Amino acid sequence: MRLARVLERVFVAIPVMLGVAIIVFFFMRLSPGDPVDLMMGEAGSVSPREMEALAREFRLDEPLHMQLYHFLAGLLRGDLGNSFVKRKPVARLVREHLPATVELAIGALVIALVIAIPIGIISAVKQHSILDRVSMAGAFLGISMPAFWMGIVLILVFSVYWHVFPSHGRLPFAVGLKTITGFYTIDSILTGNWSALASTLKHLFLPSLTLGAGTAATIARMTRSSMLEVLRQDYIVLARAKGLTEYAVVVKHALRNALIPTVTIVALQIGTFLGGNMIVETVFGWPGLGRLVVDAIQRRDFPLVQGAVIVYALTFVMANLLADIIYTFVNPKIEL
Amino acid sequence: MLVIKNLSTHFPTERGLVKAVNNVSLSLATGEILGLVGESGCGKSMTLLSILRLIPFPGKIVGGEVFFRGSNLLEKKPAEMRALRGQDIAMVFQDPMTTLNPVFKVGEQIGESLRIHGAMGKESFRRRYGDNKKIAEKERVLELMKEVGIPSVDERYHEYPHQFSGGMQQRALIAIALSCNPQLLLADEPTTALDVTIQAQILSLLEQINREHGTGIILVTHDLGVAAEFCQRIAVMYAGSLVEVGPTDVVIGEPRHPYTIGLLRSIPKISSKKEKIKPIYGNVPDLAGLAGGCPFAPRCEVVKDACYSEDIPMRQISDDHQVRCLNVPGHSV
């Protein structure tokens, strides 16, 4: 039953994706700047015939509706086209850059949860304590501080002054990691390359912290307020009247309930982590999808932008679905 | 079994100190049912929560003694207190809809008390339910659910609270309370949130438990009618203080405190003759601004000047009948 509902939701997502694809297609072509001009500008003096040849190669000489037709037809075959600039299939480029982005997103999520959930719980249980005030002030800071600024400050402190964490990239070349999945943490474990694993984690830390800080702040505040709400409920008094320890009351009876709203936020944040990290990837020179797309937009690399945006849309839709599915597990009152 | 002496629980508030429980002395014999009666906010629930030492912040028990089987609960260590809660003293709450934890299955919640107190490891339970704790626990839970009148227990065991009706939820809560065979059951308005027909069923269930297990019950209610039908003794509470305590037939038949008399008069009677009910005029006083003297004085029909100035002691007017009123002769307790 549940599987049928999930499949139904997946099918509903298809027209959404199609709509996104068409909108991106038009917006890219509406925006000023011509890909051929931009490429030729870099090459120096070019004859009009050479420009025509390029335009023909990219099918930019065809009418708009034909371009759209070729794009959608390719999409249905699973072909996202070739990048104008990199001259490679878009699907391959996305596949090469996605693991870095996903790894960063997972890092950010882990850091956010590890920081936020305990802080949220303790702030609620010890409401009005110094710890509560300090962490809520910190959370306010975390929400307010823009990622690029925080990234730069972290680099300055931890890389430039203290030399604790690297400032740039995913791994130094010297480590010589053999890539299998593209997830460096997994690859280094698979190949037993422990120095690479240590280095990967070090490289991951600052960007993950930067990306996760805002979310950590949101989750901490959310957990705190829903925990405060839950701790006032009658079933908490019953739990105490049963003879449970305060720890069991908080962690078993209160937390399960308090996390219901938090879980939804967390699942939705996964979509944001994957799609909203262009700034963090740029600041930390992280070779992920975000940087690839920023570059592609600047060069009007239509197929690459379209392909990447479709992947983004897909992750958002899936994150939403995931949120709904997890929600049914944590809240018995809800069915899909 | 339970002797409460001069129990006081105070709440500091912005408007002043609220004496929610003010110098309350009560006792409960083994297997007895005592009714604690009064209007909302008069401190009945806080009296029960004080016994379990579960007063919500910022309230505090500031004085008195609560003897349970001879030892003072207020002097016990937190761990000793936890061992008593749910095992020897259990509580049933007012609103079943919000008292079960919505994310756990009902069977699981009933079994939890058994697990906390290691009940299935005890000799009497082992003999009855066997040595395998998991099977024994489920067996015990199903039996409890049957005892409190939950139908088709095998399915109900795996259901969540929201799949239960209010009456069924209260039965489940009573099953939780009964799980470890407590000697004392604190029932805080267990029927207030339920329909009248369900009320009667729940009350007779409590009566049956009292009869079959000899469980002592303190029934908190605002309904003097319920207390009259169900309890052996009645204690009437007003604004944090007890005003009259005695056997049910005496308190109902010959009430002496003006508040008890007023309460009895304000119960509508079903009869062909149309009688006007006589309400008690005025409102329950604000507990934060309570000065000395009788708290009922502003609403009292037989009030004297002295009622406002003196702190009025509880007076013994016969063997087991106590009243706190200047108009009633008798010697101070």
Coordinates of C-alpha atoms in Angstrom, one line a residue, chain A residues 128 230 233-246 248-249 251-257 260 329-335, chain B residues 49 52 54 81-83 85-87 89-91 93 95 98-104 108-110 112-113 115-117 160 162 173 176:
Chain A
H128 CA 16.4 30.1 30.7
V230 CA 6.0 18.6 24.3
Q233 CA 2.0 17.7 27.7
D234 CA 0.0 15.4 29.9
Y235 CA 1.7 12.3 28.6
I236 CA 5.0 13.6 30.0
V237 CA 3.4 13.8 33.5
L238 CA 2.2 10.2 33.0
A239 CA 5.7 9.1 32.0
R240 CA 7.0 10.6 35.2
A241 CA 4.1 9.1 37.2
K242 CA 5.1 5.7 35.8
G243 CA 8.4 6.0 37.6
L244 CA 10.6 6.7 34.5
T245 CA 13.9 8.5 35.0
E246 CA 14.1 12.1 33.8
A248 CA 14.0 8.4 29.8
V249 CA 11.2 10.9 30.0
V251 CA 14.8 11.1 25.4
K252 CA 12.2 8.4 24.9
H253 CA 8.8 10.1 25.5
A254 CA 9.5 13.7 24.7
L255 CA 12.0 13.5 21.9
R256 CA 10.1 11.1 19.7
N257 CA 7.3 13.7 19.7
I260 CA 8.1 15.1 14.3
F329 CA 7.2 6.7 10.3
V330 CA 7.6 9.2 13.1
N331 CA 4.0 10.2 13.3
P332 CA 1.6 7.3 13.5
K333 CA -1.4 9.5 12.9
I334 CA -0.3 10.3 9.4
E335 CA -0.5 8.1 6.3
Chain B
L49 CA 0.7 15.5 42.5
L52 CA 3.8 11.7 44.1
L54 CA 5.4 15.6 40.7
M81 CA 10.5 8.0 44.8
R82 CA 10.7 6.7 41.2
A83 CA 10.5 3.1 42.4
R85 CA 5.7 5.8 41.3
G86 CA 3.8 3.5 39.0
Q87 CA 4.5 0.5 41.2
I89 CA 1.3 4.5 43.9
A90 CA -0.3 4.9 40.5
M91 CA -2.2 7.8 39.0
F93 CA -5.4 11.4 34.9
D95 CA -7.9 13.9 30.1
T98 CA -3.8 13.9 25.9
T99 CA -2.3 11.5 28.5
L100 CA -1.3 8.6 26.3
N101 CA 1.8 9.2 24.3
P102 CA 0.7 9.6 20.7
V103 CA 3.7 7.9 19.1
F104 CA 3.8 4.6 21.0
E108 CA 3.8 -0.9 24.5
Q109 CA 2.7 1.9 26.9
I110 CA 0.9 -0.5 29.2
E112 CA 6.3 0.0 30.0
S113 CA 5.6 0.3 33.8
R115 CA 9.5 -3.1 32.4
I116 CA 10.6 -0.1 34.5
H117 CA 9.9 -1.8 37.7
Y160 CA -2.0 3.7 18.6
H162 CA -5.6 7.9 18.3
L173 CA -4.7 4.5 31.3
I176 CA -1.3 1.3 33.0

